[in-house]
mmCIF file of C-alpha atoms in Angstrom:
data_model
loop_
_atom_site.group_PDB
_atom_site.id
_atom_site.type_symbol
_atom_site.label_atom_id
_atom_site.label_comp_id
_atom_site.label_asym_id
_atom_site.label_seq_id
_atom_site.Cartn_x
_atom_site.Cartn_y
_atom_site.Cartn_z
ATOM 1 C CA MET A 1 80.808 12.039 70.583
ATOM 2 C CA ALA A 2 77.912 13.271 72.651
ATOM 3 C CA LEU A 3 76.948 15.665 75.441
ATOM 4 C CA ARG A 4 75.445 15.070 78.864
ATOM 5 C CA LEU A 5 72.474 17.255 79.954
ATOM 6 C CA VAL A 6 73.724 18.319 83.410
ATOM 7 C CA GLN A 7 71.449 20.919 84.620
ATOM 8 C CA ALA A 8 68.452 23.284 84.095
ATOM 9 C CA ASN A 9 69.800 26.798 84.494
ATOM 10 C CA ILE A 10 67.296 29.236 86.068
ATOM 11 C CA LYS A 11 67.817 32.919 86.148
ATOM 12 C CA ALA A 12 66.947 34.570 89.474
ATOM 13 C CA ARG A 13 66.789 37.783 91.396
ATOM 14 C CA ASP A 14 67.960 35.938 94.582
ATOM 15 C CA ASP A 15 69.728 32.817 93.686
ATOM 16 C CA SER A 16 70.206 31.637 97.327
ATOM 17 C CA ALA A 17 66.531 31.969 98.195
ATOM 18 C CA LEU A 18 65.424 30.253 94.913
ATOM 19 C CA GLY A 19 68.016 27.558 95.407
ATOM 20 C CA ARG A 20 66.661 26.807 98.969
ATOM 21 C CA PHE A 21 63.109 26.569 97.704
ATOM 22 C CA TRP A 22 64.137 24.048 94.951
ATOM 23 C CA ALA A 23 66.354 22.104 97.329
ATOM 24 C CA GLN A 24 63.269 21.737 99.816
ATOM 25 C CA ALA A 25 61.060 20.976 96.894
ATOM 26 C CA LEU A 26 63.203 18.104 95.591
ATOM 27 C CA GLY A 27 64.706 16.949 98.893
ATOM 28 C CA TRP A 28 68.177 17.870 97.755
ATOM 29 C CA GLY A 29 70.802 20.185 99.039
ATOM 30 C CA THR A 30 72.559 23.395 97.817
ATOM 31 C CA SER A 31 76.138 24.401 97.058
ATOM 32 C CA SER A 32 77.589 27.572 95.783
ATOM 33 C CA SER A 33 80.388 28.047 93.241
ATOM 34 C CA GLY A 34 80.504 31.807 94.089
ATOM 35 C CA ALA A 35 78.581 34.858 94.436
ATOM 36 C CA GLY A 36 75.290 34.759 92.475
ATOM 37 C CA ALA A 37 75.252 31.059 91.735
ATOM 38 C CA THR A 38 73.459 28.320 93.809
ATOM 39 C CA ALA A 39 73.470 24.734 92.624
ATOM 40 C CA VAL A 40 70.662 22.326 93.825
ATOM 41 C CA VAL A 41 72.021 18.805 93.834
ATOM 42 C CA PRO A 42 71.200 15.345 95.519
ATOM 43 C CA THR A 43 73.314 14.082 98.349
ATOM 44 C CA GLY A 44 76.529 12.590 97.096
ATOM 45 C CA PHE A 45 76.417 14.309 93.744
ATOM 46 C CA VAL A 46 79.593 14.159 91.783
ATOM 47 C CA TRP A 47 79.828 16.566 88.751
ATOM 48 C CA THR A 48 82.041 14.326 86.672
ATOM 49 C CA ASP A 49 80.043 11.148 87.194
ATOM 50 C CA PRO A 50 78.466 10.216 83.727
ATOM 51 C CA ASP A 51 75.461 8.871 85.425
ATOM 52 C CA ALA A 52 74.881 11.920 87.638
ATOM 53 C CA PRO A 53 71.179 13.262 87.681
ATOM 54 C CA VAL A 54 70.188 16.455 85.925
ATOM 55 C CA CYS A 55 70.345 19.070 88.503
ATOM 56 C CA ILE A 56 69.300 22.884 88.905
ATOM 57 C CA ASP A 57 71.567 25.827 88.838
ATOM 58 C CA CYS A 58 70.047 29.205 90.076
ATOM 59 C CA ILE A 59 71.885 32.174 88.626
ATOM 60 C CA ALA A 60 71.525 35.707 89.758
ATOM 61 C CA VAL A 61 70.713 38.351 87.146
ATOM 62 C CA PRO A 62 69.889 42.074 87.619
ATOM 63 C CA ASP A 63 66.422 41.839 86.115
ATOM 64 C CA PRO A 64 64.910 38.571 85.397
ATOM 65 C CA GLU A 65 62.123 38.557 82.702
ATOM 66 C CA THR A 66 58.627 37.875 83.856
ATOM 67 C CA VAL A 67 57.337 36.505 80.606
ATOM 68 C CA ARG A 68 56.047 33.040 79.875
ATOM 69 C CA TYR A 69 59.078 30.769 79.544
ATOM 70 C CA ARG A 70 59.952 28.283 76.915
ATOM 71 C CA ALA A 71 61.250 25.579 79.285
ATOM 72 C CA HIS A 72 59.939 24.194 82.595
ATOM 73 C CA LEU A 73 60.263 21.346 84.930
ATOM 74 C CA ASP A 74 57.693 18.494 85.533
ATOM 75 C CA LEU A 75 57.873 16.839 88.897
ATOM 76 C CA ALA A 76 57.180 13.247 89.423
ATOM 77 C CA THR A 77 54.895 11.703 92.012
ATOM 78 C CA THR A 78 54.125 8.020 93.023
ATOM 79 C CA SER A 79 50.536 8.196 94.014
ATOM 80 C CA ALA A 80 47.544 10.544 94.275
ATOM 81 C CA ALA A 81 48.306 11.053 97.869
ATOM 82 C CA HIS A 82 51.943 11.906 97.062
ATOM 83 C CA GLN A 83 50.789 14.436 94.547
ATOM 84 C CA ALA A 84 48.547 16.043 96.875
ATOM 85 C CA ASP A 85 51.042 16.230 99.774
ATOM 86 C CA LEU A 86 53.732 17.654 97.405
ATOM 87 C CA VAL A 87 51.541 20.269 96.183
ATOM 88 C CA ALA A 88 50.576 21.220 99.746
ATOM 89 C CA ARG A 89 54.216 21.187 100.809
ATOM 90 C CA LEU A 90 55.193 23.460 97.743
ATOM 91 C CA LEU A 91 52.539 25.963 98.619
ATOM 92 C CA GLU A 92 53.905 26.183 102.068
ATOM 93 C CA LEU A 93 57.276 26.835 100.807
ATOM 94 C CA GLY A 94 56.125 29.730 98.717
ATOM 95 C CA ALA A 95 54.877 28.389 95.446
ATOM 96 C CA THR A 96 51.646 29.783 94.013
ATOM 97 C CA PRO A 97 48.961 28.342 91.829
ATOM 98 C CA ALA A 98 49.535 29.180 88.124
ATOM 99 C CA ASP A 99 46.982 29.461 85.218
ATOM 100 C CA ILE A 100 48.472 29.097 81.911
ATOM 101 C CA GLY A 101 45.286 28.067 80.202
ATOM 102 C CA GLN A 102 45.602 24.436 81.122
ATOM 103 C CA GLY A 103 42.034 23.879 81.957
ATOM 104 C CA ASP A 104 40.865 20.728 83.595
ATOM 105 C CA VAL A 105 43.924 18.460 83.806
ATOM 106 C CA PRO A 106 45.235 15.801 86.218
ATOM 107 C CA TRP A 107 48.433 17.699 86.848
ATOM 108 C CA THR A 108 48.932 20.876 89.011
ATOM 109 C CA VAL A 109 50.441 23.902 87.538
ATOM 110 C CA LEU A 110 52.540 26.002 90.129
ATOM 111 C CA ALA A 111 54.970 28.820 89.978
ATOM 112 C CA ASP A 112 58.065 29.088 92.156
ATOM 113 C CA PRO A 113 58.674 32.129 94.391
ATOM 114 C CA GLU A 114 60.143 33.956 91.470
ATOM 115 C CA GLY A 115 57.334 33.121 88.995
ATOM 116 C CA ASN A 116 58.904 30.242 87.202
ATOM 117 C CA VAL A 117 56.101 27.941 86.070
ATOM 118 C CA PHE A 118 56.416 24.165 86.806
ATOM 119 C CA CYS A 119 54.104 21.109 86.863
ATOM 120 C CA VAL A 120 53.486 18.464 89.649
ATOM 121 C CA LEU A 121 52.275 15.483 87.589
ATOM 122 C CA GLU A 122 49.914 12.891 88.634
ATOM 123 C CA PRO A 123 51.514 9.375 88.955
ATOM 124 C CA ARG A 124 52.662 8.047 85.703
ATOM 125 C CA GLU A 125 54.408 4.617 85.171
ATOM 126 C CA ILE A 126 56.749 6.145 82.627
ATOM 127 C CA TYR A 127 58.313 8.287 85.416
ATOM 128 C CA ARG A 128 58.709 5.674 88.070
ATOM 129 C CA ASP A 129 62.473 5.730 87.984
ATOM 130 C CA THR A 130 63.372 9.291 87.068
ATOM 131 C CA GLY A 131 63.786 10.791 90.535
ATOM 132 C CA PRO A 132 62.044 13.967 91.685
ATOM 133 C CA ILE A 133 62.418 15.582 88.165
ATOM 134 C CA ALA A 134 60.233 13.604 85.667
ATOM 135 C CA ALA A 135 61.020 15.829 82.630
ATOM 136 C CA VAL A 136 62.464 18.900 81.344
ATOM 137 C CA VAL A 137 59.980 20.366 78.859
ATOM 138 C CA VAL A 138 60.828 22.619 76.074
ATOM 139 C CA ASP A 139 58.218 24.501 73.841
ATOM 140 C CA CYS A 140 58.917 24.497 70.211
ATOM 141 C CA ALA A 141 57.310 24.803 66.758
ATOM 142 C CA ASP A 142 58.540 21.416 65.343
ATOM 143 C CA PRO A 143 59.119 18.652 67.726
ATOM 144 C CA ARG A 144 60.159 16.235 65.131
ATOM 145 C CA ALA A 145 63.037 18.513 63.832
ATOM 146 C CA LEU A 146 64.191 19.410 67.332
ATOM 147 C CA ALA A 147 64.087 15.824 68.533
ATOM 148 C CA GLU A 148 66.488 15.070 65.729
ATOM 149 C CA PHE A 149 68.762 17.883 66.829
ATOM 150 C CA TRP A 150 68.789 17.062 70.483
ATOM 151 C CA GLY A 151 69.119 13.317 69.709
ATOM 152 C CA GLU A 152 72.212 13.945 67.762
ATOM 153 C CA ALA A 153 73.546 16.469 70.257
ATOM 154 C CA THR A 154 73.191 14.223 73.374
ATOM 155 C CA GLY A 155 73.168 10.836 71.987
ATOM 156 C CA TRP A 156 69.855 10.301 73.845
ATOM 157 C CA THR A 157 67.137 7.790 72.551
ATOM 158 C CA VAL A 158 63.984 9.204 70.955
ATOM 159 C CA HIS A 159 61.186 7.267 72.619
ATOM 160 C CA GLU A 160 58.201 9.009 71.025
ATOM 161 C CA VAL A 161 57.818 11.515 68.229
ATOM 162 C CA THR A 162 54.716 13.049 66.731
ATOM 163 C CA ASP A 163 53.809 16.421 65.093
ATOM 164 C CA ASP A 164 52.843 17.757 68.555
ATOM 165 C CA PHE A 165 55.177 15.932 71.055
ATOM 166 C CA ALA A 166 58.668 14.275 71.215
ATOM 167 C CA THR A 167 60.398 12.681 74.076
ATOM 168 C CA LEU A 168 63.965 11.560 74.608
ATOM 169 C CA ARG A 169 65.972 9.974 77.410
ATOM 170 C CA SER A 170 69.499 8.942 78.176
ATOM 171 C CA ALA A 171 70.334 5.488 76.705
ATOM 172 C CA ARG A 172 72.013 4.902 80.076
ATOM 173 C CA GLY A 173 68.741 4.901 81.750
ATOM 174 C CA GLY A 174 67.613 6.843 84.820
ATOM 175 C CA GLY A 175 67.167 10.486 85.185
ATOM 176 C CA PRO A 176 64.469 12.757 83.582
ATOM 177 C CA PHE A 177 63.113 12.827 80.071
ATOM 178 C CA LEU A 178 63.683 15.853 77.750
ATOM 179 C CA GLU A 179 60.247 16.519 76.132
ATOM 180 C CA LEU A 180 59.603 18.936 73.231
ATOM 181 C CA LEU A 181 56.115 20.136 73.090
ATOM 182 C CA ARG A 182 54.685 22.001 70.073
ATOM 183 C CA SER A 183 53.205 25.340 71.259
ATOM 184 C CA PRO A 184 51.688 28.158 69.238
ATOM 185 C CA GLY A 185 53.354 31.586 69.317
ATOM 186 C CA VAL A 186 56.640 30.366 70.606
ATOM 187 C CA ARG A 187 58.506 33.305 72.009
ATOM 188 C CA THR A 188 61.901 34.416 70.594
ATOM 189 C CA ALA A 189 62.909 36.627 73.566
ATOM 190 C CA ARG A 190 65.773 35.700 75.847
ATOM 191 C CA HIS A 191 64.772 32.712 77.934
ATOM 192 C CA ARG A 192 64.564 32.586 81.773
ATOM 193 C CA VAL A 193 65.296 28.845 81.801
ATOM 194 C CA HIS A 194 67.823 27.007 79.629
ATOM 195 C CA LEU A 195 69.694 23.819 79.530
ATOM 196 C CA ASP A 196 73.486 23.295 80.252
ATOM 197 C CA VAL A 197 75.224 20.393 78.717
ATOM 198 C CA VAL A 198 78.830 19.127 79.232
ATOM 199 C CA PRO A 199 81.130 16.833 77.135
ATOM 200 C CA TYR A 200 81.876 13.329 78.623
ATOM 201 C CA ARG A 201 85.264 12.964 80.410
ATOM 202 C CA GLY A 202 87.851 12.787 77.691
ATOM 203 C CA ASP A 203 85.972 14.659 75.089
ATOM 204 C CA ASP A 204 86.804 18.215 73.900
ATOM 205 C CA GLN A 205 84.664 21.248 74.427
ATOM 206 C CA ALA A 206 85.669 22.960 71.260
ATOM 207 C CA SER A 207 85.139 19.858 69.063
ATOM 208 C CA GLU A 208 81.649 19.406 70.611
ATOM 209 C CA VAL A 209 80.821 23.009 69.893
ATOM 210 C CA ALA A 210 81.930 22.623 66.337
ATOM 211 C CA ARG A 211 79.817 19.436 65.987
ATOM 212 C CA LEU A 212 76.653 21.199 67.324
ATOM 213 C CA LEU A 213 77.274 24.049 64.840
ATOM 214 C CA SER A 214 77.404 21.525 62.106
ATOM 215 C CA LEU A 215 74.010 20.061 63.352
ATOM 216 C CA GLY A 216 72.278 23.483 63.038
ATOM 217 C CA ALA A 217 73.113 25.279 66.316
ATOM 218 C CA THR A 218 74.181 28.973 66.298
ATOM 219 C CA LEU A 219 76.342 31.029 68.361
ATOM 220 C CA ALA A 220 74.449 33.057 71.004
ATOM 221 C CA ASP A 221 75.302 36.286 72.776
ATOM 222 C CA VAL A 222 73.568 36.806 76.019
ATOM 223 C CA GLY A 223 76.184 39.215 77.418
ATOM 224 C CA GLN A 224 78.134 36.388 78.842
ATOM 225 C CA GLY A 225 81.526 38.086 78.212
ATOM 226 C CA ASN A 226 84.819 36.131 78.647
ATOM 227 C CA VAL A 227 83.652 32.786 80.161
ATOM 228 C CA SER A 228 84.707 29.185 80.224
ATOM 229 C CA TRP A 229 81.446 28.084 78.636
ATOM 230 C CA THR A 230 80.094 28.472 75.155
ATOM 231 C CA CYS A 231 76.538 29.893 74.641
ATOM 232 C CA LEU A 232 74.646 28.476 71.755
ATOM 233 C CA ALA A 233 71.019 28.389 70.379
ATOM 234 C CA ASP A 234 69.449 25.199 69.050
ATOM 235 C CA PRO A 235 67.711 25.371 65.523
ATOM 236 C CA GLU A 236 64.584 26.996 67.083
ATOM 237 C CA GLY A 237 66.498 29.573 69.065
ATOM 238 C CA ASN A 238 66.460 27.888 72.511
ATOM 239 C CA GLU A 239 69.549 28.987 74.267
ATOM 240 C CA PHE A 240 71.801 26.494 75.899
ATOM 241 C CA CYS A 241 75.485 26.381 77.206
ATOM 242 C CA VAL A 242 78.262 23.947 76.649
ATOM 243 C CA LEU A 243 80.196 23.705 79.786
ATOM 244 C CA ALA A 244 83.790 22.799 80.106
ATOM 245 C CA PRO A 245 84.350 19.269 81.210
ATOM 246 C CA GLY A 246 85.350 18.802 84.817
#
């Protein structure tokens, strides 16, 4: 039993506008499942495909927080010229430079039009086949322990783990990495960006939720009400949702 990481869920004041930004940023398209929800997906995306890439779901909420977030996206590039061109294009689309104390680094830190911080990485061989999203990065206090949880939750392979950093990726190959970065003063407030996972076809949502609880997850109430998904938090309090399989 395992779960598929299906999307990064980003809260937004204007889901349509934010979805358009990310679609143009990634070279993807948008679709809507109803008012207040805009999905950003590549051409030919099929929700139930076990090898489908990790996508973005922009969800409208009344008052998104403007604090530093515990999760962000890293975008991949293939050359120095590609990185420079992508940064220039993102700025034209409405992104802004962001200073999070990164200092002199080879990657570029930006914020999308709603203030969500993300990074445009310099070319790295490890991300050569990830697609436009190189990694989903989550701040945490203990990367080793959290890698154990997420490895068990998703069945992903742990590629590197230290006291400061851990990286996991689907054993099926392709798609982004899940990276866990030790960060001082990790926030415990509600998160602006979280992960959505879904059982593979034929697996049971309730059974998967029970399995996650046995691994150390806890039930989370984010005001979701009566919905088809289950909101949980990982052992460090990072919220995520277990969606119903399609």
